[in-house]
Tab-separated table of C-alpha atoms and ligand atoms in Angstrom:
chain	number	residue	atom	x	y	z
A	1	MET	CA	-86.298	52.556	29.192
A	2	SER	CA	-86.940	51.150	25.725
A	3	TYR	CA	-85.663	52.625	22.476
A	4	PHE	CA	-87.528	50.189	20.273
A	5	ASP	CA	-90.888	49.754	21.976
A	6	PHE	CA	-92.649	49.106	18.670
A	7	VAL	CA	-91.326	45.555	18.664
A	8	GLU	CA	-91.008	42.704	21.150
A	9	LYS	CA	-88.679	39.778	20.538
A	10	VAL	CA	-88.452	38.973	16.820
A	11	LYS	CA	-89.445	35.343	16.360
A	12	TYR	CA	-89.535	32.754	13.612
A	13	GLU	CA	-93.021	32.539	12.091
A	14	GLY	CA	-92.310	30.694	8.833
A	15	PRO	CA	-92.233	31.664	5.135
A	16	ASP	CA	-95.908	32.595	4.904
A	17	THR	CA	-96.049	35.177	7.670
A	18	LYS	CA	-96.900	38.738	6.737
A	19	ASN	CA	-95.597	40.068	10.053
A	20	PRO	CA	-92.842	42.552	9.144
A	21	PHE	CA	-91.165	41.909	12.519
A	22	ALA	CA	-90.831	38.134	12.212
A	23	PHE	CA	-88.274	35.808	10.650
A	24	ARG	CA	-89.434	33.818	7.663
A	25	TYR	CA	-86.401	31.509	7.393
A	26	TYR	CA	-84.155	32.116	10.399
A	27	ASP	CA	-85.267	29.484	12.863
A	28	PRO	CA	-82.377	29.380	15.394
A	29	ASP	CA	-83.051	25.859	16.708
A	30	ARG	CA	-83.676	24.202	13.344
A	31	VAL	CA	-80.997	21.612	12.643
A	32	ILE	CA	-79.270	21.726	9.253
A	33	LEU	CA	-76.604	19.117	8.451
A	34	GLY	CA	-76.341	18.156	12.116
A	35	LYS	CA	-75.976	21.669	13.574
A	36	LYS	CA	-78.400	24.307	14.772
A	37	MET	CA	-78.945	27.283	12.480
A	38	SER	CA	-77.818	29.585	15.276
A	39	GLU	CA	-74.484	27.695	15.430
A	40	HIS	CA	-74.011	27.806	11.664
A	41	LEU	CA	-74.794	31.516	11.668
A	42	PRO	CA	-73.147	33.458	14.497
A	43	PHE	CA	-74.518	36.858	13.501
A	44	ALA	CA	-72.991	40.097	14.710
A	45	MET	CA	-74.060	43.720	14.846
A	46	ALA	CA	-71.571	46.341	13.623
A	47	TRP	CA	-71.478	49.101	16.249
A	48	TRP	CA	-70.512	51.741	13.685
A	49	HIS	CA	-73.308	51.335	11.186
A	50	ASN	CA	-76.077	50.433	13.550
A	51	LEU	CA	-75.464	52.710	16.507
A	52	CYS	CA	-73.341	55.526	15.087
A	53	ALA	CA	-74.044	56.182	11.390
A	54	THR	CA	-76.846	58.614	10.668
A	55	GLY	CA	-76.885	58.492	6.883
A	56	THR	CA	-74.487	61.371	6.325
A	57	ASP	CA	-73.017	61.323	2.824
A	58	MET	CA	-70.801	63.581	0.709
A	59	PHE	CA	-73.823	65.617	-0.333
A	60	GLY	CA	-75.777	66.077	2.838
A	61	PRO	CA	-76.214	65.520	6.552
A	62	GLY	CA	-77.664	62.498	8.307
A	63	THR	CA	-81.310	61.572	8.132
A	64	THR	CA	-81.545	59.337	11.218
A	65	ASP	CA	-81.491	60.635	14.769
A	66	LYS	CA	-79.174	58.339	16.713
A	67	SER	CA	-78.867	60.525	19.790
A	68	PHE	CA	-80.874	57.946	21.792
A	69	GLY	CA	-82.035	60.715	24.116
A	70	ALA	CA	-78.531	62.019	24.909
A	71	VAL	CA	-76.222	64.685	23.557
A	72	PRO	CA	-73.894	63.262	20.888
A	73	GLY	CA	-70.222	63.591	21.779
A	74	THR	CA	-70.789	62.900	25.486
A	75	MET	CA	-70.195	59.801	27.605
A	76	GLU	CA	-73.912	59.824	28.400
A	77	HIS	CA	-74.520	59.319	24.678
A	78	ALA	CA	-71.875	56.570	24.522
A	79	LYS	CA	-73.760	54.734	27.275
A	80	ALA	CA	-77.132	55.313	25.639
A	81	LYS	CA	-75.723	53.623	22.521
A	82	VAL	CA	-74.733	50.625	24.640
A	83	ASP	CA	-78.264	50.438	26.069
A	84	ALA	CA	-79.825	50.753	22.612
A	85	GLY	CA	-77.406	48.228	21.125
A	86	PHE	CA	-78.135	45.597	23.763
A	87	GLU	CA	-81.891	46.060	23.475
A	88	PHE	CA	-81.547	45.755	19.696
A	89	MET	CA	-79.399	42.593	19.808
A	90	GLN	CA	-81.591	40.937	22.416
A	91	LYS	CA	-84.759	41.605	20.452
A	92	LEU	CA	-83.226	40.035	17.342
A	93	GLY	CA	-81.430	37.182	19.093
A	94	ILE	CA	-78.013	38.411	17.933
A	95	LYS	CA	-75.167	37.095	20.074
A	96	TYR	CA	-72.204	39.160	18.910
A	97	PHE	CA	-71.084	42.692	18.181
A	98	CYS	CA	-68.053	44.186	16.417
A	99	PHE	CA	-66.544	47.576	17.177
A	100	HIS	CA	-63.848	50.123	16.411
A	101	ASP	CA	-62.416	51.905	19.454
A	102	VAL	CA	-63.875	55.248	18.407
A	103	ASP	CA	-67.348	53.789	17.768
A	104	LEU	CA	-67.593	53.310	21.521
A	105	VAL	CA	-66.616	56.753	22.801
A	106	PRO	CA	-65.995	60.205	21.377
A	107	GLU	CA	-62.283	60.581	20.669
A	108	ALA	CA	-60.568	63.257	22.790
A	109	ASP	CA	-57.639	65.445	21.724
A	110	ASP	CA	-55.381	63.648	24.186
A	111	ILE	CA	-55.055	59.866	23.760
A	112	ASN	CA	-54.856	59.432	27.551
A	113	GLU	CA	-58.357	60.861	27.919
A	114	THR	CA	-59.662	58.693	25.046
A	115	ASN	CA	-58.247	55.635	26.806
A	116	ARG	CA	-59.865	56.643	30.103
A	117	ARG	CA	-63.215	56.917	28.329
A	118	LEU	CA	-62.650	53.501	26.741
A	119	ASP	CA	-62.043	51.991	30.184
A	120	GLU	CA	-65.253	53.533	31.450
A	121	ILE	CA	-67.390	52.379	28.525
A	122	SER	CA	-65.954	48.865	28.479
A	123	ASP	CA	-66.773	48.502	32.188
A	124	TYR	CA	-70.302	49.584	31.321
A	125	ILE	CA	-70.541	47.103	28.415
A	126	LEU	CA	-69.154	44.309	30.584
A	127	GLU	CA	-71.826	45.029	33.169
A	128	LYS	CA	-74.483	44.979	30.424
A	129	MET	CA	-73.181	41.645	29.112
A	130	LYS	CA	-73.870	39.967	32.451
A	131	GLY	CA	-77.007	37.892	32.345
A	132	THR	CA	-76.973	37.822	28.535
A	133	ASP	CA	-75.112	35.520	26.150
A	134	ILE	CA	-73.911	38.472	24.075
A	135	LYS	CA	-70.167	38.800	23.418
A	136	CYS	CA	-67.741	40.597	21.186
A	137	LEU	CA	-67.036	38.872	17.854
A	138	TRP	CA	-64.098	41.090	16.991
A	139	GLY	CA	-62.644	44.424	17.828
A	140	THR	CA	-60.493	46.785	15.831
A	141	ALA	CA	-58.838	50.183	15.987
A	142	ASN	CA	-60.014	52.931	13.671
A	143	LEU	CA	-56.764	53.846	11.929
A	144	PHE	CA	-58.322	55.786	9.097
A	145	SER	CA	-60.653	58.583	10.285
A	146	ASN	CA	-58.372	60.831	12.304
A	147	PRO	CA	-56.460	63.274	10.051
A	148	ARG	CA	-53.149	61.929	11.422
A	149	TYR	CA	-53.774	58.825	9.316
A	150	MET	CA	-53.997	60.701	6.029
A	151	ASN	CA	-50.954	58.760	4.767
A	152	GLY	CA	-51.877	55.514	6.452
A	153	ALA	CA	-51.127	54.068	9.883
A	154	GLY	CA	-48.552	51.255	9.678
A	155	SER	CA	-47.657	52.622	6.249
A	156	SER	CA	-47.396	56.254	7.340
A	157	ASN	CA	-44.250	58.187	6.481
A	158	SER	CA	-44.357	59.577	10.044
A	159	ALA	CA	-42.863	57.454	12.829
A	160	ASP	CA	-44.909	59.398	15.392
A	161	VAL	CA	-48.120	58.498	13.585
A	162	PHE	CA	-46.948	54.864	13.520
A	163	CYS	CA	-46.650	55.043	17.338
A	164	PHE	CA	-50.204	56.358	17.668
A	165	ALA	CA	-51.440	53.470	15.524
A	166	ALA	CA	-49.540	51.098	17.834
A	167	ALA	CA	-51.077	52.743	20.906
A	168	GLN	CA	-54.599	52.435	19.497
A	169	ILE	CA	-54.060	48.798	18.535
A	170	LYS	CA	-52.745	48.016	22.021
A	171	LYS	CA	-55.828	49.547	23.616
A	172	ALA	CA	-58.231	47.928	21.128
A	173	LEU	CA	-56.641	44.541	21.887
A	174	ASP	CA	-57.100	45.172	25.619
A	175	LEU	CA	-60.772	45.933	24.982
A	176	THR	CA	-61.260	42.929	22.699
A	177	VAL	CA	-59.862	40.597	25.347
A	178	LYS	CA	-61.860	42.296	28.114
A	179	LEU	CA	-65.106	41.866	26.147
A	180	GLY	CA	-64.445	38.217	25.247
A	181	GLY	CA	-63.686	38.860	21.562
A	182	LYS	CA	-62.999	35.900	19.265
A	183	GLY	CA	-61.029	37.913	16.735
A	184	TYR	CA	-59.126	41.099	16.033
A	185	VAL	CA	-59.373	42.816	12.625
A	186	PHE	CA	-56.939	44.841	10.575
A	187	TRP	CA	-58.698	46.685	7.799
A	188	GLY	CA	-56.142	48.805	5.995
A	189	GLY	CA	-58.361	51.526	4.622
A	190	ARG	CA	-55.541	54.008	4.284
A	191	GLU	CA	-52.742	51.467	4.021
A	192	GLY	CA	-52.018	52.034	0.363
A	193	TYR	CA	-50.861	54.772	-1.929
A	194	GLU	CA	-51.911	57.378	-4.434
A	195	SER	CA	-48.715	57.702	-6.429
A	196	LEU	CA	-45.335	55.995	-6.680
A	197	LEU	CA	-43.805	59.452	-7.133
A	198	ASN	CA	-43.848	59.842	-3.352
A	199	THR	CA	-44.099	56.267	-2.059
A	200	ASP	CA	-41.693	53.477	-1.083
A	201	VAL	CA	-43.961	50.435	-1.352
A	202	LYS	CA	-41.487	47.898	0.045
A	203	PHE	CA	-40.696	50.108	3.051
A	204	GLU	CA	-44.410	50.584	3.792
A	205	LEU	CA	-45.236	46.874	3.517
A	206	GLU	CA	-42.376	46.006	5.877
A	207	ASN	CA	-43.628	48.530	8.413
A	208	ILE	CA	-47.196	47.219	8.259
A	209	ALA	CA	-45.844	43.708	8.871
A	210	THR	CA	-43.768	44.954	11.819
A	211	LEU	CA	-46.850	46.543	13.366
A	212	MET	CA	-48.821	43.319	12.913
A	213	HIS	CA	-46.028	41.251	14.489
A	214	MET	CA	-46.029	43.591	17.484
A	215	ALA	CA	-49.823	43.217	17.756
A	216	VAL	CA	-49.539	39.420	17.719
A	217	GLU	CA	-46.806	39.466	20.373
A	218	TYR	CA	-48.767	41.779	22.639
A	219	GLY	CA	-52.080	40.012	22.052
A	220	ARG	CA	-50.640	36.615	22.955
A	221	LYS	CA	-48.977	38.152	26.014
A	222	ILE	CA	-52.301	39.407	27.400
A	223	GLY	CA	-54.023	36.082	26.720
A	224	PHE	CA	-55.732	36.695	23.372
A	225	LYS	CA	-56.279	33.217	21.942
A	226	GLY	CA	-58.374	34.129	18.917
A	227	ASP	CA	-57.485	34.847	15.321
A	228	PHE	CA	-56.112	38.033	13.907
A	229	TYR	CA	-57.783	38.891	10.618
A	230	ILE	CA	-56.867	40.953	7.602
A	231	GLU	CA	-59.940	42.305	5.838
A	232	PRO	CA	-59.031	42.771	2.163
A	233	LYS	CA	-60.352	45.684	0.104
A	234	PRO	CA	-58.873	46.925	-3.172
A	235	LYS	CA	-59.647	50.651	-2.959
A	236	GLU	CA	-61.670	53.331	-1.137
A	237	PRO	CA	-60.591	55.422	0.571
A	238	MET	CA	-57.096	54.821	-0.880
A	239	LYS	CA	-56.650	54.644	-4.616
A	240	HIS	CA	-54.625	51.455	-4.290
A	241	GLN	CA	-54.873	49.449	-1.069
A	242	TYR	CA	-52.204	46.898	-0.167
A	243	ASP	CA	-54.694	44.240	0.992
A	244	PHE	CA	-56.264	44.206	-2.474
A	245	ASP	CA	-58.032	40.852	-2.258
A	246	ALA	CA	-57.774	37.473	-0.535
A	247	ALA	CA	-54.909	36.227	-2.704
A	248	THR	CA	-52.859	39.391	-2.165
A	249	ALA	CA	-53.435	39.378	1.600
A	250	ILE	CA	-52.464	35.705	1.869
A	251	ALA	CA	-49.244	36.311	-0.064
A	252	PHE	CA	-48.428	39.223	2.267
A	253	LEU	CA	-49.090	37.163	5.402
A	254	ARG	CA	-46.862	34.354	4.146
A	255	GLN	CA	-44.135	36.684	2.943
A	256	TYR	CA	-43.822	38.240	6.387
A	257	GLY	CA	-44.368	35.106	8.492
A	258	LEU	CA	-47.772	36.147	9.860
A	259	ASP	CA	-49.818	33.293	8.408
A	260	LYS	CA	-49.939	31.208	11.608
A	261	ASP	CA	-51.727	33.896	13.602
A	262	PHE	CA	-53.839	35.471	10.885
A	263	LYS	CA	-56.848	34.485	8.832
A	264	LEU	CA	-59.046	36.620	6.591
A	265	ASN	CA	-62.268	38.485	7.185
A	266	ILE	CA	-63.933	38.455	3.777
A	267	GLU	CA	-66.455	41.187	2.989
A	268	ALA	CA	-68.825	40.644	0.069
A	269	ASN	CA	-68.768	44.243	-1.127
A	270	HIS	CA	-64.969	44.359	-1.016
A	271	ALA	CA	-64.643	41.206	-3.108
A	272	THR	CA	-66.869	42.672	-5.816
A	273	LEU	CA	-64.928	45.960	-5.733
A	274	ALA	CA	-61.814	43.881	-6.464
A	275	GLY	CA	-63.532	42.524	-9.563
A	276	HIS	CA	-64.258	39.126	-8.011
A	277	THR	CA	-67.407	37.422	-6.917
A	278	PHE	CA	-67.928	37.106	-3.152
A	279	GLN	CA	-67.680	33.336	-3.639
A	280	HIS	CA	-64.294	33.670	-5.359
A	281	ASP	CA	-62.644	35.406	-2.411
A	282	LEU	CA	-64.260	32.971	0.024
A	283	ARG	CA	-62.897	30.049	-2.000
A	284	ILE	CA	-59.384	31.490	-2.224
A	285	ALA	CA	-59.380	32.049	1.546
A	286	ALA	CA	-60.820	28.595	2.238
A	287	ILE	CA	-58.425	26.550	0.090
A	288	ASN	CA	-55.534	28.286	1.845
A	289	GLY	CA	-56.951	27.489	5.288
A	290	MET	CA	-57.536	31.190	5.861
A	291	LEU	CA	-61.310	31.609	5.905
A	292	GLY	CA	-61.872	33.142	9.323
A	293	SER	CA	-64.836	35.477	9.374
A	294	ILE	CA	-67.280	37.247	7.072
A	295	ASP	CA	-68.519	40.806	6.771
A	296	ALA	CA	-72.010	40.125	5.509
A	297	ASN	CA	-73.248	42.773	3.129
A	298	GLU	CA	-73.790	43.389	-0.532
A	299	GLY	CA	-72.692	46.003	-3.050
A	300	ASP	CA	-74.566	47.500	-5.949
A	301	LEU	CA	-73.017	46.244	-9.168
A	302	PHE	CA	-73.964	49.481	-10.940
A	303	LEU	CA	-72.013	51.608	-8.461
A	304	GLY	CA	-68.243	51.527	-8.146
A	305	TRP	CA	-68.047	52.015	-4.404
A	306	ASP	CA	-68.700	50.340	-1.089
A	307	THR	CA	-72.457	50.707	-0.608
A	308	ASP	CA	-72.593	48.254	2.337
A	309	GLU	CA	-76.176	47.173	1.717
A	310	PHE	CA	-77.927	44.555	3.778
A	311	PRO	CA	-77.625	41.221	1.981
A	312	TYR	CA	-80.754	40.049	0.189
A	313	ASN	CA	-79.512	38.300	-2.953
A	314	VAL	CA	-80.176	34.658	-2.136
A	315	TYR	CA	-78.001	33.378	-4.982
A	316	GLU	CA	-75.079	35.133	-3.287
A	317	THR	CA	-75.889	34.022	0.256
A	318	THR	CA	-76.423	30.463	-0.992
A	319	MET	CA	-73.038	30.274	-2.680
A	320	CYS	CA	-71.466	31.912	0.376
A	321	MET	CA	-72.968	29.287	2.662
A	322	TYR	CA	-71.906	26.555	0.232
A	323	GLU	CA	-68.305	27.752	0.693
A	324	VAL	CA	-68.685	28.036	4.455
A	325	LEU	CA	-70.187	24.540	4.797
A	326	LYS	CA	-67.491	23.045	2.575
A	327	ALA	CA	-64.831	24.787	4.671
A	328	GLY	CA	-66.320	23.299	7.852
A	329	GLY	CA	-67.589	26.623	9.233
A	330	LEU	CA	-65.930	29.830	10.393
A	331	THR	CA	-63.777	30.553	13.413
A	332	GLY	CA	-65.480	33.968	13.455
A	333	GLY	CA	-68.995	34.843	12.379
A	334	PHE	CA	-71.233	36.899	10.109
A	335	ASN	CA	-70.898	40.561	10.906
A	336	PHE	CA	-73.523	42.749	9.260
A	337	ASP	CA	-71.162	45.455	8.087
A	338	ALA	CA	-74.160	47.009	6.406
A	339	LYS	CA	-76.260	50.114	6.689
A	340	THR	CA	-79.842	50.999	5.916
A	341	ARG	CA	-80.239	53.270	2.900
A	342	ARG	CA	-80.207	56.988	3.697
A	343	SER	CA	-83.885	57.121	2.844
A	344	SER	CA	-84.693	54.274	5.271
A	345	TYR	CA	-84.209	56.503	8.280
A	346	THR	CA	-86.431	55.059	11.029
A	347	PHE	CA	-85.618	52.631	13.823
A	348	GLU	CA	-88.145	50.228	12.310
A	349	ASP	CA	-85.919	50.145	9.205
A	350	MET	CA	-82.972	48.932	11.314
A	351	PHE	CA	-85.025	45.917	12.356
A	352	HIS	CA	-86.289	45.286	8.817
A	353	ALA	CA	-82.685	45.406	7.607
A	354	PHE	CA	-81.423	42.804	10.077
A	355	ILE	CA	-84.440	40.571	9.499
A	356	LEU	CA	-83.754	40.781	5.745
A	357	GLY	CA	-80.073	39.925	6.209
A	358	MET	CA	-80.591	37.137	8.735
A	359	ASP	CA	-83.335	35.574	6.621
A	360	ALA	CA	-81.228	35.859	3.458
A	361	PHE	CA	-78.394	33.950	5.161
A	362	ALA	CA	-80.752	31.402	6.744
A	363	LEU	CA	-82.302	30.716	3.341
A	364	GLY	CA	-78.808	30.578	1.836
A	365	LEU	CA	-77.831	28.000	4.462
A	366	ILE	CA	-80.921	25.872	3.781
A	367	LYS	CA	-80.303	25.977	0.028
A	368	ALA	CA	-76.535	25.393	0.280
A	369	ALA	CA	-77.188	22.292	2.379
A	370	ALA	CA	-79.712	21.182	-0.270
A	371	ILE	CA	-77.117	21.657	-3.031
A	372	ILE	CA	-74.653	19.502	-1.095
A	373	GLU	CA	-77.257	16.840	-0.304
A	374	ASP	CA	-78.512	16.829	-3.903
A	375	GLY	CA	-74.929	16.118	-5.013
A	376	THR	CA	-75.337	17.000	-8.719
A	377	ILE	CA	-72.851	19.873	-8.625
A	378	ASP	CA	-70.218	18.050	-6.579
A	379	SER	CA	-70.398	14.892	-8.658
A	380	PHE	CA	-70.270	16.902	-11.892
A	381	ILE	CA	-67.084	18.604	-10.731
A	382	LYS	CA	-65.544	15.298	-9.679
A	383	GLU	CA	-66.402	13.712	-13.025
A	384	ARG	CA	-65.017	16.732	-14.875
A	385	TYR	CA	-61.504	15.961	-13.608
A	386	SER	CA	-61.806	12.176	-13.882
A	387	SER	CA	-59.114	11.954	-16.573
A	388	TYR	CA	-56.644	12.440	-13.707
A	389	GLU	CA	-57.882	9.391	-11.837
A	390	THR	CA	-56.195	6.797	-14.062
A	391	GLY	CA	-53.454	6.475	-16.674
A	392	ILE	CA	-51.359	9.466	-17.615
A	393	GLY	CA	-53.547	11.817	-15.551
A	394	LYS	CA	-52.910	9.867	-12.379
A	395	LYS	CA	-49.177	9.938	-13.066
A	396	ILE	CA	-49.323	13.739	-13.434
A	397	ARG	CA	-51.131	14.068	-10.105
A	398	ASN	CA	-48.563	11.827	-8.461
A	399	ARG	CA	-45.717	13.712	-10.118
A	400	GLU	CA	-44.406	10.527	-11.641
A	401	VAL	CA	-43.766	11.805	-15.172
A	402	THR	CA	-41.411	14.224	-16.873
A	403	LEU	CA	-42.115	16.866	-19.465
A	404	GLU	CA	-40.358	14.667	-22.076
A	405	GLU	CA	-42.599	11.694	-21.277
A	406	LEU	CA	-45.700	13.873	-21.628
A	407	ALA	CA	-44.425	15.205	-24.946
A	408	ALA	CA	-43.873	11.618	-26.138
A	409	TYR	CA	-47.430	10.719	-24.988
A	410	ALA	CA	-48.838	13.683	-26.961
A	411	ALA	CA	-46.815	12.755	-30.044
A	412	GLU	CA	-48.292	9.245	-29.977
A	413	LEU	CA	-51.853	10.554	-29.494
A	414	LYS	CA	-51.413	13.098	-32.317
A	415	LYS	CA	-54.591	15.021	-31.332
A	416	PRO	CA	-56.599	15.039	-28.058
A	417	GLU	CA	-60.361	14.782	-27.781
A	418	LEU	CA	-62.105	18.026	-26.788
A	419	PRO	CA	-62.135	18.279	-22.952
A	420	GLY	CA	-65.871	17.777	-22.459
A	421	SER	CA	-68.681	20.316	-22.106
A	422	GLY	CA	-68.658	22.542	-19.034
A	423	ARG	CA	-72.501	22.297	-19.038
A	424	LEU	CA	-72.858	25.663	-17.360
A	425	GLU	CA	-76.427	26.282	-18.491
A	426	TYR	CA	-77.480	22.887	-17.192
A	427	LEU	CA	-75.720	23.462	-13.865
A	428	ARG	CA	-77.378	26.846	-13.477
A	429	SER	CA	-80.716	25.176	-14.024
A	430	VAL	CA	-79.821	22.714	-11.260
A	431	ILE	CA	-79.210	25.646	-8.917
A	432	ASN	CA	-82.575	27.164	-9.868
A	433	ARG	CA	-84.322	23.821	-9.374
A	434	ILE	CA	-82.909	23.606	-5.853
A	435	LEU	CA	-83.473	27.271	-5.047
A	436	PHE	CA	-87.064	27.383	-6.154
A	437	SER	CA	-88.382	23.999	-5.114
B	1	XLS	C1	-64.702	49.563	5.463
B	1	XLS	C2	-64.534	48.361	6.254
B	1	XLS	C3	-64.489	48.571	7.761
B	1	XLS	C4	-63.920	47.355	8.452
B	1	XLS	C5	-63.505	47.579	9.875
B	1	XLS	O1	-64.895	49.499	4.250
B	1	XLS	O2	-65.545	47.467	5.871
B	1	XLS	O3	-65.727	48.909	8.245
B	1	XLS	O4	-64.814	46.271	8.429
B	1	XLS	O5	-62.598	48.607	10.005
B	2	CA	CA1	-65.989	45.478	6.673
B	3	CA	CA1	-67.243	48.034	3.599
């Protein structure tokens, strides 16, 4: 049975093709800087957006039928989603998927029944994985949808709710290990607060850290060798979320001694919601040795929320890939945490969306490698700091001078030269030259 019989395997046909079901830039075997494109770009499908979301929004119901021939809310439907998902990934050449526990099965009233369903579906997925090279990139527990998490999970005021979060994490870790997952994500959508009139911030942060320590202990016990990730986001659904951005999440991990087991999963749309560029959060993660994985999407700069659009802005994907190449790659991958627009409601649109995203990242990779090989940007930056290579600058870098000695140096100089032009317009023109040649 085929759900997507309008398309065979999507192949690379080159930039000039007019075939809407072909890649123009993503050529998996093409070697860039010594590595195949497919190795640079371990793409993943997000179970929730691709197989579950129907386009429902605050103002109206879904527009896409994702019943896949079964009755939603049944195990038959859960299995149909697995079948559809595997056909989809195989047709696009995608090797990984990411999931929340409740994306896989309908949640029951009793957690024991939910867990039984999760065992059944993961057996089914495991069976489906045989004979393919598809694996789990990362798993996670949905600790934000169920009403019990209205005040957060690890940060909930209710100890019973905290226990349910722990139980879900335990099960999601079991599933991640069972399905060969490389990572495990904590996205703290409701880990935050609305008002300090009813919130003990320090208490909540300590509890979140305790829950994460327990997850690490259990994960290592059952043989999980991968990375745990925090996925920062500043707001939505909470007014103020604790994992605001990369810098905040790193400080938290270090404060509570979690930094050896955790890295970050940086999402483009979350970085921009925090008032940063995507590249900024990638850089902050990378220079702290914490760049683990990426949620590949794009926001709309005119809207103040998480629109999770498929990435198409090649300036953004280029600078992302520049960061990834400089960091030596990811331990995780590129998860398309992205959804088709509500008005793009057909199955064909799902393919167009992934082709757009995969091509945007492939082109970004090609252009980022060209920026590095061209060398203008890197040598400009090096030259810009060259006053620290000799003389007083070198002594500062080596920490060989005191504040008094620097003051005496300044007194002798009387007035410094201006620090040199930043040449931003020129550098932007270099980027355009490389992008459009
Ligand atoms: C929501 C987040 C979420 C995480 C996984 O904004 O992006 O989907 O990636 O829980
Ligand atoms: Ca995400
Ligand atoms: Ca998001």
